[in-house]
Every structure is written in structure tokens, then in C-alpha cells.
JSON list of C-alpha atoms in Angstrom, two decimals:
[
{"chain": "A", "resi": 13, "resn": "LEU", "atom": "CA", "xyz": [220.63, 91.44, 129.26]},
{"chain": "A", "resi": 14, "resn": "LEU", "atom": "CA", "xyz": [219.65, 89.22, 126.43]},
{"chain": "A", "resi": 15, "resn": "LEU", "atom": "CA", "xyz": [223.03, 87.35, 125.36]},
{"chain": "A", "resi": 16, "resn": "ASP", "atom": "CA", "xyz": [223.52, 84.41, 122.76]},
{"chain": "A", "resi": 17, "resn": "ALA", "atom": "CA", "xyz": [226.71, 82.79, 122.72]},
{"chain": "A", "resi": 18, "resn": "GLY", "atom": "CA", "xyz": [226.81, 81.27, 119.26]},
{"chain": "A", "resi": 19, "resn": "ASP", "atom": "CA", "xyz": [225.03, 78.48, 116.56]},
{"chain": "A", "resi": 20, "resn": "PHE", "atom": "CA", "xyz": [222.40, 80.27, 116.06]},
{"chain": "A", "resi": 21, "resn": "MET", "atom": "CA", "xyz": [223.34, 78.23, 112.62]},
{"chain": "A", "resi": 22, "resn": "THR", "atom": "CA", "xyz": [222.55, 75.32, 112.92]},
{"chain": "A", "resi": 23, "resn": "GLY", "atom": "CA", "xyz": [219.85, 72.60, 114.32]},
{"chain": "A", "resi": 24, "resn": "ASN", "atom": "CA", "xyz": [216.98, 72.98, 111.82]},
{"chain": "A", "resi": 25, "resn": "PRO", "atom": "CA", "xyz": [216.28, 73.65, 108.33]},
{"chain": "A", "resi": 26, "resn": "VAL", "atom": "CA", "xyz": [215.46, 77.13, 109.05]},
{"chain": "A", "resi": 27, "resn": "SER", "atom": "CA", "xyz": [219.23, 78.65, 108.77]},
{"chain": "A", "resi": 28, "resn": "ARG", "atom": "CA", "xyz": [219.48, 76.65, 105.64]},
{"chain": "A", "resi": 29, "resn": "LEU", "atom": "CA", "xyz": [216.87, 78.63, 103.62]},
{"chain": "A", "resi": 30, "resn": "ARG", "atom": "CA", "xyz": [217.56, 81.89, 101.44]},
{"chain": "A", "resi": 31, "resn": "GLU", "atom": "CA", "xyz": [215.76, 85.10, 101.38]},
{"chain": "A", "resi": 32, "resn": "ASP", "atom": "CA", "xyz": [217.12, 87.91, 98.51]},
{"chain": "A", "resi": 33, "resn": "GLY", "atom": "CA", "xyz": [220.25, 85.30, 98.28]},
{"chain": "A", "resi": 34, "resn": "ILE", "atom": "CA", "xyz": [220.76, 85.45, 102.24]},
{"chain": "A", "resi": 35, "resn": "PRO", "atom": "CA", "xyz": [220.91, 81.64, 103.48]},
{"chain": "A", "resi": 36, "resn": "GLY", "atom": "CA", "xyz": [219.75, 82.30, 107.53]},
{"chain": "A", "resi": 37, "resn": "ALA", "atom": "CA", "xyz": [217.55, 85.85, 107.31]},
{"chain": "A", "resi": 38, "resn": "ALA", "atom": "CA", "xyz": [214.33, 84.03, 108.48]},
{"chain": "A", "resi": 39, "resn": "VAL", "atom": "CA", "xyz": [217.09, 83.01, 112.06]},
{"chain": "A", "resi": 40, "resn": "VAL", "atom": "CA", "xyz": [218.47, 86.42, 112.15]},
{"chain": "A", "resi": 41, "resn": "ARG", "atom": "CA", "xyz": [214.71, 88.01, 112.20]},
{"chain": "A", "resi": 42, "resn": "VAL", "atom": "CA", "xyz": [213.36, 86.03, 114.86]},
{"chain": "A", "resi": 43, "resn": "LEU", "atom": "CA", "xyz": [217.37, 86.54, 117.39]},
{"chain": "A", "resi": 44, "resn": "ASN", "atom": "CA", "xyz": [215.95, 90.80, 115.87]},
{"chain": "A", "resi": 45, "resn": "ALA", "atom": "CA", "xyz": [212.25, 90.68, 117.22]},
{"chain": "A", "resi": 46, "resn": "LEU", "atom": "CA", "xyz": [213.12, 89.35, 120.46]},
{"chain": "A", "resi": 47, "resn": "GLY", "atom": "CA", "xyz": [215.43, 92.48, 120.61]},
{"chain": "A", "resi": 48, "resn": "TYR", "atom": "CA", "xyz": [218.92, 90.40, 121.71]},
{"chain": "A", "resi": 49, "resn": "ASP", "atom": "CA", "xyz": [221.39, 92.79, 123.17]},
{"chain": "A", "resi": 50, "resn": "ALA", "atom": "CA", "xyz": [225.02, 91.16, 121.65]},
{"chain": "A", "resi": 51, "resn": "GLY", "atom": "CA", "xyz": [226.04, 87.95, 120.46]},
{"chain": "A", "resi": 52, "resn": "THR", "atom": "CA", "xyz": [229.05, 86.25, 119.63]},
{"chain": "A", "resi": 53, "resn": "VAL", "atom": "CA", "xyz": [229.81, 83.64, 116.44]},
{"chain": "A", "resi": 54, "resn": "GLY", "atom": "CA", "xyz": [230.10, 79.72, 116.36]},
{"chain": "A", "resi": 55, "resn": "ASN", "atom": "CA", "xyz": [231.55, 77.78, 114.78]},
{"chain": "A", "resi": 56, "resn": "HIS", "atom": "CA", "xyz": [228.78, 76.94, 113.10]},
{"chain": "A", "resi": 57, "resn": "GLU", "atom": "CA", "xyz": [227.78, 80.39, 111.88]},
{"chain": "A", "resi": 58, "resn": "PHE", "atom": "CA", "xyz": [230.49, 79.76, 109.32]},
{"chain": "A", "resi": 59, "resn": "ASP", "atom": "CA", "xyz": [229.25, 76.17, 108.25]},
{"chain": "A", "resi": 60, "resn": "LEU", "atom": "CA", "xyz": [228.22, 77.13, 104.91]},
{"chain": "A", "resi": 61, "resn": "GLY", "atom": "CA", "xyz": [231.23, 79.85, 104.88]},
{"chain": "A", "resi": 62, "resn": "HIS", "atom": "CA", "xyz": [232.14, 82.75, 105.64]},
{"chain": "A", "resi": 63, "resn": "ALA", "atom": "CA", "xyz": [231.02, 84.96, 102.38]},
{"chain": "A", "resi": 64, "resn": "ASP", "atom": "CA", "xyz": [226.94, 83.53, 103.28]},
{"chain": "A", "resi": 65, "resn": "LEU", "atom": "CA", "xyz": [228.14, 84.34, 107.32]},
{"chain": "A", "resi": 66, "resn": "ALA", "atom": "CA", "xyz": [229.67, 88.15, 105.87]},
{"chain": "A", "resi": 67, "resn": "ARG", "atom": "CA", "xyz": [226.53, 88.12, 104.04]},
{"chain": "A", "resi": 68, "resn": "LEU", "atom": "CA", "xyz": [223.96, 87.35, 106.97]},
{"chain": "A", "resi": 69, "resn": "VAL", "atom": "CA", "xyz": [226.42, 90.29, 109.53]},
{"chain": "A", "resi": 70, "resn": "THR", "atom": "CA", "xyz": [224.65, 92.80, 107.49]},
{"chain": "A", "resi": 71, "resn": "LEU", "atom": "CA", "xyz": [220.88, 91.99, 108.45]},
{"chain": "A", "resi": 72, "resn": "VAL", "atom": "CA", "xyz": [222.35, 91.66, 111.97]},
{"chain": "A", "resi": 73, "resn": "ARG", "atom": "CA", "xyz": [220.28, 94.47, 114.15]},
{"chain": "A", "resi": 74, "resn": "PHE", "atom": "CA", "xyz": [222.31, 93.57, 117.91]},
{"chain": "A", "resi": 75, "resn": "PRO", "atom": "CA", "xyz": [226.17, 93.77, 117.86]},
{"chain": "A", "resi": 76, "resn": "LEU", "atom": "CA", "xyz": [228.05, 90.48, 116.89]},
{"chain": "A", "resi": 77, "resn": "LEU", "atom": "CA", "xyz": [230.72, 90.31, 119.42]},
{"chain": "A", "resi": 78, "resn": "ALA", "atom": "CA", "xyz": [233.65, 88.48, 118.58]},
{"chain": "A", "resi": 79, "resn": "ALA", "atom": "CA", "xyz": [237.83, 90.40, 119.75]},
{"chain": "A", "resi": 80, "resn": "ASP", "atom": "CA", "xyz": [239.21, 87.18, 118.54]},
{"chain": "A", "resi": 81, "resn": "LEU", "atom": "CA", "xyz": [238.29, 86.66, 115.36]},
{"chain": "A", "resi": 82, "resn": "ARG", "atom": "CA", "xyz": [240.65, 88.97, 112.80]},
{"chain": "A", "resi": 83, "resn": "LEU", "atom": "CA", "xyz": [240.89, 89.53, 109.17]},
{"chain": "A", "resi": 84, "resn": "PRO", "atom": "CA", "xyz": [244.77, 89.09, 108.08]},
{"chain": "A", "resi": 85, "resn": "GLY", "atom": "CA", "xyz": [245.23, 93.10, 108.42]},
{"chain": "A", "resi": 86, "resn": "GLY", "atom": "CA", "xyz": [244.31, 93.03, 111.94]},
{"chain": "A", "resi": 87, "resn": "GLY", "atom": "CA", "xyz": [241.09, 94.27, 111.39]},
{"chain": "A", "resi": 88, "resn": "PRO", "atom": "CA", "xyz": [237.69, 92.48, 113.25]},
{"chain": "A", "resi": 89, "resn": "ALA", "atom": "CA", "xyz": [236.57, 89.97, 110.94]},
{"chain": "A", "resi": 90, "resn": "PHE", "atom": "CA", "xyz": [233.64, 90.59, 112.81]},
{"chain": "A", "resi": 91, "resn": "GLY", "atom": "CA", "xyz": [231.34, 93.80, 114.20]},
{"chain": "A", "resi": 92, "resn": "GLU", "atom": "CA", "xyz": [232.72, 95.49, 117.37]},
{"chain": "A", "resi": 93, "resn": "ALA", "atom": "CA", "xyz": [234.52, 93.89, 119.87]},
{"chain": "A", "resi": 94, "resn": "SER", "atom": "CA", "xyz": [233.11, 94.87, 123.01]},
{"chain": "A", "resi": 95, "resn": "LEU", "atom": "CA", "xyz": [230.45, 97.31, 124.10]},
{"chain": "A", "resi": 96, "resn": "VAL", "atom": "CA", "xyz": [229.16, 98.77, 127.37]},
{"chain": "A", "resi": 97, "resn": "LEU", "atom": "CA", "xyz": [225.03, 98.73, 128.47]},
{"chain": "A", "resi": 98, "resn": "GLU", "atom": "CA", "xyz": [223.44, 100.21, 131.07]},
{"chain": "A", "resi": 99, "resn": "ARG", "atom": "CA", "xyz": [220.56, 97.89, 132.41]},
{"chain": "A", "resi": 100, "resn": "GLY", "atom": "CA", "xyz": [219.09, 98.88, 136.76]},
{"chain": "A", "resi": 101, "resn": "GLY", "atom": "CA", "xyz": [221.70, 101.29, 136.97]},
{"chain": "A", "resi": 102, "resn": "LEU", "atom": "CA", "xyz": [224.49, 98.72, 136.14]},
{"chain": "A", "resi": 103, "resn": "ARG", "atom": "CA", "xyz": [227.42, 100.40, 133.56]},
{"chain": "A", "resi": 104, "resn": "VAL", "atom": "CA", "xyz": [228.04, 96.58, 131.88]},
{"chain": "A", "resi": 105, "resn": "GLY", "atom": "CA", "xyz": [230.95, 95.48, 130.10]},
{"chain": "A", "resi": 106, "resn": "VAL", "atom": "CA", "xyz": [229.98, 93.03, 127.32]},
{"chain": "A", "resi": 107, "resn": "ILE", "atom": "CA", "xyz": [233.14, 91.68, 125.38]},
{"chain": "A", "resi": 108, "resn": "GLY", "atom": "CA", "xyz": [232.37, 89.06, 123.16]},
{"chain": "A", "resi": 109, "resn": "VAL", "atom": "CA", "xyz": [235.15, 85.86, 121.38]},
{"chain": "A", "resi": 110, "resn": "SER", "atom": "CA", "xyz": [233.91, 83.34, 118.58]},
{"chain": "A", "resi": 111, "resn": "CYS", "atom": "CA", "xyz": [235.52, 79.13, 119.20]},
{"chain": "A", "resi": 112, "resn": "ALA", "atom": "CA", "xyz": [239.47, 79.07, 120.75]},
{"chain": "A", "resi": 113, "resn": "THR", "atom": "CA", "xyz": [239.11, 75.52, 118.58]},
{"chain": "A", "resi": 114, "resn": "MET", "atom": "CA", "xyz": [237.86, 77.47, 115.73]},
{"chain": "A", "resi": 115, "resn": "THR", "atom": "CA", "xyz": [240.10, 75.91, 112.81]},
{"chain": "A", "resi": 116, "resn": "ASP", "atom": "CA", "xyz": [240.07, 72.51, 114.83]},
{"chain": "A", "resi": 117, "resn": "VAL", "atom": "CA", "xyz": [235.81, 72.14, 113.55]},
{"chain": "A", "resi": 118, "resn": "VAL", "atom": "CA", "xyz": [235.54, 74.48, 110.97]},
{"chain": "A", "resi": 119, "resn": "THR", "atom": "CA", "xyz": [237.50, 73.64, 107.31]},
{"chain": "A", "resi": 120, "resn": "PRO", "atom": "CA", "xyz": [239.50, 76.04, 105.58]},
{"chain": "A", "resi": 121, "resn": "GLU", "atom": "CA", "xyz": [237.58, 77.12, 102.66]},
{"chain": "A", "resi": 122, "resn": "ARG", "atom": "CA", "xyz": [234.52, 77.95, 105.29]},
{"chain": "A", "resi": 123, "resn": "LEU", "atom": "CA", "xyz": [236.55, 80.12, 107.39]},
{"chain": "A", "resi": 124, "resn": "GLY", "atom": "CA", "xyz": [237.55, 81.97, 104.67]},
{"chain": "A", "resi": 125, "resn": "PRO", "atom": "CA", "xyz": [240.04, 84.64, 105.39]},
{"chain": "A", "resi": 126, "resn": "VAL", "atom": "CA", "xyz": [239.28, 84.91, 108.97]},
{"chain": "A", "resi": 127, "resn": "VAL", "atom": "CA", "xyz": [242.14, 84.37, 111.45]},
{"chain": "A", "resi": 128, "resn": "LEU", "atom": "CA", "xyz": [242.11, 83.84, 115.74]},
{"chain": "A", "resi": 129, "resn": "ALA", "atom": "CA", "xyz": [243.88, 85.84, 117.97]},
{"chain": "A", "resi": 130, "resn": "ASP", "atom": "CA", "xyz": [245.13, 84.50, 121.74]},
{"chain": "A", "resi": 131, "resn": "GLN", "atom": "CA", "xyz": [241.13, 84.89, 123.10]},
{"chain": "A", "resi": 132, "resn": "ALA", "atom": "CA", "xyz": [242.95, 85.46, 126.91]},
{"chain": "A", "resi": 133, "resn": "GLU", "atom": "CA", "xyz": [245.38, 88.16, 125.66]},
{"chain": "A", "resi": 134, "resn": "THR", "atom": "CA", "xyz": [242.64, 89.80, 123.17]},
{"chain": "A", "resi": 135, "resn": "VAL", "atom": "CA", "xyz": [239.64, 89.68, 126.84]},
{"chain": "A", "resi": 136, "resn": "ARG", "atom": "CA", "xyz": [242.50, 90.55, 129.03]},
{"chain": "A", "resi": 137, "resn": "ALA", "atom": "CA", "xyz": [242.87, 94.22, 126.73]},
{"chain": "A", "resi": 138, "resn": "ARG", "atom": "CA", "xyz": [239.35, 94.43, 126.72]},
{"chain": "A", "resi": 139, "resn": "ALA", "atom": "CA", "xyz": [239.05, 94.43, 129.20]},
{"chain": "A", "resi": 140, "resn": "ALA", "atom": "CA", "xyz": [241.33, 95.86, 130.90]},
{"chain": "A", "resi": 141, "resn": "ALA", "atom": "CA", "xyz": [239.60, 99.51, 128.60]},
{"chain": "A", "resi": 142, "resn": "LEU", "atom": "CA", "xyz": [236.27, 99.26, 130.34]},
{"chain": "A", "resi": 143, "resn": "ASP", "atom": "CA", "xyz": [236.81, 98.21, 133.01]},
{"chain": "A", "resi": 144, "resn": "PRO", "atom": "CA", "xyz": [237.32, 102.27, 134.49]},
{"chain": "A", "resi": 145, "resn": "ASP", "atom": "CA", "xyz": [233.28, 102.90, 133.04]},
{"chain": "A", "resi": 146, "resn": "THR", "atom": "CA", "xyz": [231.95, 99.42, 134.21]},
{"chain": "A", "resi": 147, "resn": "ASP", "atom": "CA", "xyz": [230.72, 98.04, 137.39]},
{"chain": "A", "resi": 148, "resn": "LEU", "atom": "CA", "xyz": [230.96, 93.88, 135.63]},
{"chain": "A", "resi": 149, "resn": "ILE", "atom": "CA", "xyz": [232.62, 92.80, 133.37]},
{"chain": "A", "resi": 150, "resn": "VAL", "atom": "CA", "xyz": [230.20, 89.22, 131.38]},
{"chain": "A", "resi": 151, "resn": "LEU", "atom": "CA", "xyz": [232.66, 87.90, 129.05]},
{"chain": "A", "resi": 152, "resn": "LEU", "atom": "CA", "xyz": [230.24, 86.29, 126.05]},
{"chain": "A", "resi": 153, "resn": "THR", "atom": "CA", "xyz": [232.84, 82.64, 124.43]},
{"chain": "A", "resi": 154, "resn": "HIS", "atom": "CA", "xyz": [232.01, 80.10, 122.25]},
{"chain": "A", "resi": 155, "resn": "ASN", "atom": "CA", "xyz": [234.63, 77.50, 124.16]},
{"chain": "A", "resi": 156, "resn": "GLY", "atom": "CA", "xyz": [232.34, 74.91, 126.19]},
{"chain": "A", "resi": 157, "resn": "VAL", "atom": "CA", "xyz": [232.45, 74.79, 129.30]},
{"chain": "A", "resi": 158, "resn": "GLN", "atom": "CA", "xyz": [235.27, 72.68, 129.77]},
{"chain": "A", "resi": 159, "resn": "GLY", "atom": "CA", "xyz": [237.15, 75.93, 127.73]},
{"chain": "A", "resi": 160, "resn": "ASP", "atom": "CA", "xyz": [235.35, 77.72, 129.32]},
{"chain": "A", "resi": 161, "resn": "ARG", "atom": "CA", "xyz": [237.05, 76.99, 132.99]},
{"chain": "A", "resi": 162, "resn": "ALA", "atom": "CA", "xyz": [240.24, 77.23, 130.96]},
{"chain": "A", "resi": 163, "resn": "LEU", "atom": "CA", "xyz": [240.32, 80.28, 129.57]},
{"chain": "A", "resi": 164, "resn": "ALA", "atom": "CA", "xyz": [238.67, 81.76, 133.78]},
{"chain": "A", "resi": 165, "resn": "ARG", "atom": "CA", "xyz": [242.06, 80.12, 134.55]},
{"chain": "A", "resi": 166, "resn": "ARG", "atom": "CA", "xyz": [244.10, 82.01, 132.75]},
{"chain": "A", "resi": 167, "resn": "LEU", "atom": "CA", "xyz": [241.62, 85.34, 132.52]},
{"chain": "A", "resi": 168, "resn": "GLU", "atom": "CA", "xyz": [242.49, 85.09, 136.42]},
{"chain": "A", "resi": 169, "resn": "GLY", "atom": "CA", "xyz": [242.63, 88.91, 137.85]},
{"chain": "A", "resi": 170, "resn": "ALA", "atom": "CA", "xyz": [242.23, 90.27, 134.16]},
{"chain": "A", "resi": 171, "resn": "GLY", "atom": "CA", "xyz": [238.12, 92.24, 135.68]},
{"chain": "A", "resi": 172, "resn": "VAL", "atom": "CA", "xyz": [236.60, 89.85, 134.29]},
{"chain": "A", "resi": 173, "resn": "ASP", "atom": "CA", "xyz": [232.98, 88.68, 136.12]},
{"chain": "A", "resi": 174, "resn": "VAL", "atom": "CA", "xyz": [231.19, 86.56, 134.57]},
{"chain": "A", "resi": 175, "resn": "ILE", "atom": "CA", "xyz": [231.24, 84.48, 131.61]},
{"chain": "A", "resi": 176, "resn": "VAL", "atom": "CA", "xyz": [227.73, 83.88, 129.08]},
{"chain": "A", "resi": 177, "resn": "GLY", "atom": "CA", "xyz": [229.10, 80.47, 126.95]},
{"chain": "A", "resi": 178, "resn": "GLY", "atom": "CA", "xyz": [227.67, 78.44, 124.25]},
{"chain": "A", "resi": 179, "resn": "HIS", "atom": "CA", "xyz": [229.01, 75.31, 122.17]},
{"chain": "A", "resi": 180, "resn": "SER", "atom": "CA", "xyz": [229.29, 72.58, 124.43]},
{"chain": "A", "resi": 181, "resn": "HIS", "atom": "CA", "xyz": [225.24, 71.85, 124.90]},
{"chain": "A", "resi": 182, "resn": "THR", "atom": "CA", "xyz": [226.37, 72.39, 129.00]},
{"chain": "A", "resi": 183, "resn": "ARG", "atom": "CA", "xyz": [223.10, 72.78, 130.88]},
{"chain": "A", "resi": 184, "resn": "LEU", "atom": "CA", "xyz": [224.07, 73.75, 134.94]},
{"chain": "A", "resi": 185, "resn": "THR", "atom": "CA", "xyz": [222.24, 75.08, 136.41]},
{"chain": "A", "resi": 186, "resn": "GLU", "atom": "CA", "xyz": [224.12, 76.16, 139.01]},
{"chain": "A", "resi": 187, "resn": "PRO", "atom": "CA", "xyz": [226.59, 79.47, 137.93]},
{"chain": "A", "resi": 188, "resn": "GLU", "atom": "CA", "xyz": [230.38, 77.08, 138.19]},
{"chain": "A", "resi": 189, "resn": "VAL", "atom": "CA", "xyz": [232.69, 79.37, 139.08]},
{"chain": "A", "resi": 190, "resn": "GLU", "atom": "CA", "xyz": [236.13, 79.48, 138.42]},
{"chain": "A", "resi": 191, "resn": "ALA", "atom": "CA", "xyz": [239.65, 81.04, 139.05]},
{"chain": "A", "resi": 192, "resn": "GLY", "atom": "CA", "xyz": [236.17, 83.86, 141.24]},
{"chain": "A", "resi": 193, "resn": "ILE", "atom": "CA", "xyz": [235.21, 84.34, 137.89]},
{"chain": "A", "resi": 194, "resn": "ILE", "atom": "CA", "xyz": [231.54, 83.40, 136.75]},
{"chain": "A", "resi": 195, "resn": "ILE", "atom": "CA", "xyz": [230.60, 80.53, 134.37]},
{"chain": "A", "resi": 196, "resn": "VAL", "atom": "CA", "xyz": [226.93, 79.87, 133.36]},
{"chain": "A", "resi": 197, "resn": "GLN", "atom": "CA", "xyz": [225.88, 78.09, 130.44]},
{"chain": "A", "resi": 198, "resn": "ALA", "atom": "CA", "xyz": [221.86, 77.57, 128.77]},
{"chain": "A", "resi": 199, "resn": "GLY", "atom": "CA", "xyz": [222.61, 74.83, 127.23]},
{"chain": "A", "resi": 200, "resn": "GLY", "atom": "CA", "xyz": [221.14, 73.74, 123.22]},
{"chain": "A", "resi": 201, "resn": "ASN", "atom": "CA", "xyz": [219.24, 74.19, 120.01]},
{"chain": "A", "resi": 202, "resn": "LEU", "atom": "CA", "xyz": [216.23, 76.85, 122.34]},
{"chain": "A", "resi": 203, "resn": "THR", "atom": "CA", "xyz": [215.49, 74.43, 124.45]},
{"chain": "A", "resi": 204, "resn": "ASN", "atom": "CA", "xyz": [216.38, 76.66, 128.08]},
{"chain": "A", "resi": 205, "resn": "LEU", "atom": "CA", "xyz": [216.40, 79.72, 128.62]},
{"chain": "A", "resi": 206, "resn": "GLY", "atom": "CA", "xyz": [219.59, 80.30, 130.93]},
{"chain": "A", "resi": 207, "resn": "ARG", "atom": "CA", "xyz": [218.91, 83.38, 134.40]}
]
């Protein structure tokens, strides 16, 4: 599986270039060409505002999973909340959540109509629905390592096996285990590929 834990729209001038009026189209073309299986939305995807992000999302050819990002009516703000992928004879459930501290790091004007649902409650419900149909559940997050540790403690016994995280740009050379859940993070700025 090739997974992205968010913030693909930051750190380089290419992410600000516009193609057909859409900023970041070149970055998304690269991610699409790499064949990502899934990703989540980080706080920097909102750097140019919700309207630009909504246009950019239409170009993404892999599922963006952000179950905690909702519209005021309760529907998903972006893409799907979870999916099941089959690899090597295993059925892998993938759930995505964004940045639990999104409202602390993104201005309301840039966040637009998006509201945040409680991550632990959202993930518990998704994991319970996926568990009968999967052998493994992976959670994509954009909380940072400290946030992932805290979320793992809240998810103990929920069926989540692995957290693939981003946001803090931490390069974990060895996986951590918190409340029985493996936590991995590969750093930032496309300098490492976590395996």
C-alpha cells in the first residue's frame, strides 16, 4: 500500500502554481502518477482556502479519507471515510482522519464550512463496521506523533492495528506501540519513504 498522511500542498513553490485555475494541480499529478492507494487531508491543504482545496480534490485519482472533516449537514467534506483494499491475500481496511487541532492551525476563513467530528468516536464507528470484512485496519492521521499516541490510547480495543501519521514531521526509524496499536511516521518534505 502507498499511503499519504497529508500536507502534500506545502513546502515548495510548485504547490502554489495554478493549472486551469487550480493551485497544486502539478503536485496532484505527481501523486496520481505514483499510484497512491489512499491519503488524508492535512492542515496545509487549506493554506489557499477551502474553495481552492475543493477544486483540487476533483483532480485527485486516489481516495482522500478524512472521516472527521464534515459539512454542517453532516455529510463528508472530502471523499470517502474508509475503504477496504486487498493485498497479498489480506483485506486491509483503511480509515482516514485529518488534524485534530485543525481549528488551532487553520483560520476559519480558510477552513470554510468544514467542521470537525471527534476522531476517536468517528474511528471507533468506522472500525466496527470494517472489522468483520478485514484482516487488518490501518488509520491514516495528521495529528503528529504526540496526537497519535493520545488517539491510540482512546482507540484501545477498537480494532485499529496501525496508525500511519503525519503533521509533526517526525521520522520514526522504529515503530512505536501505544495501547497495542503500532504507530509509524516517515518524517516530512518527501525526504523519506516509510516502509
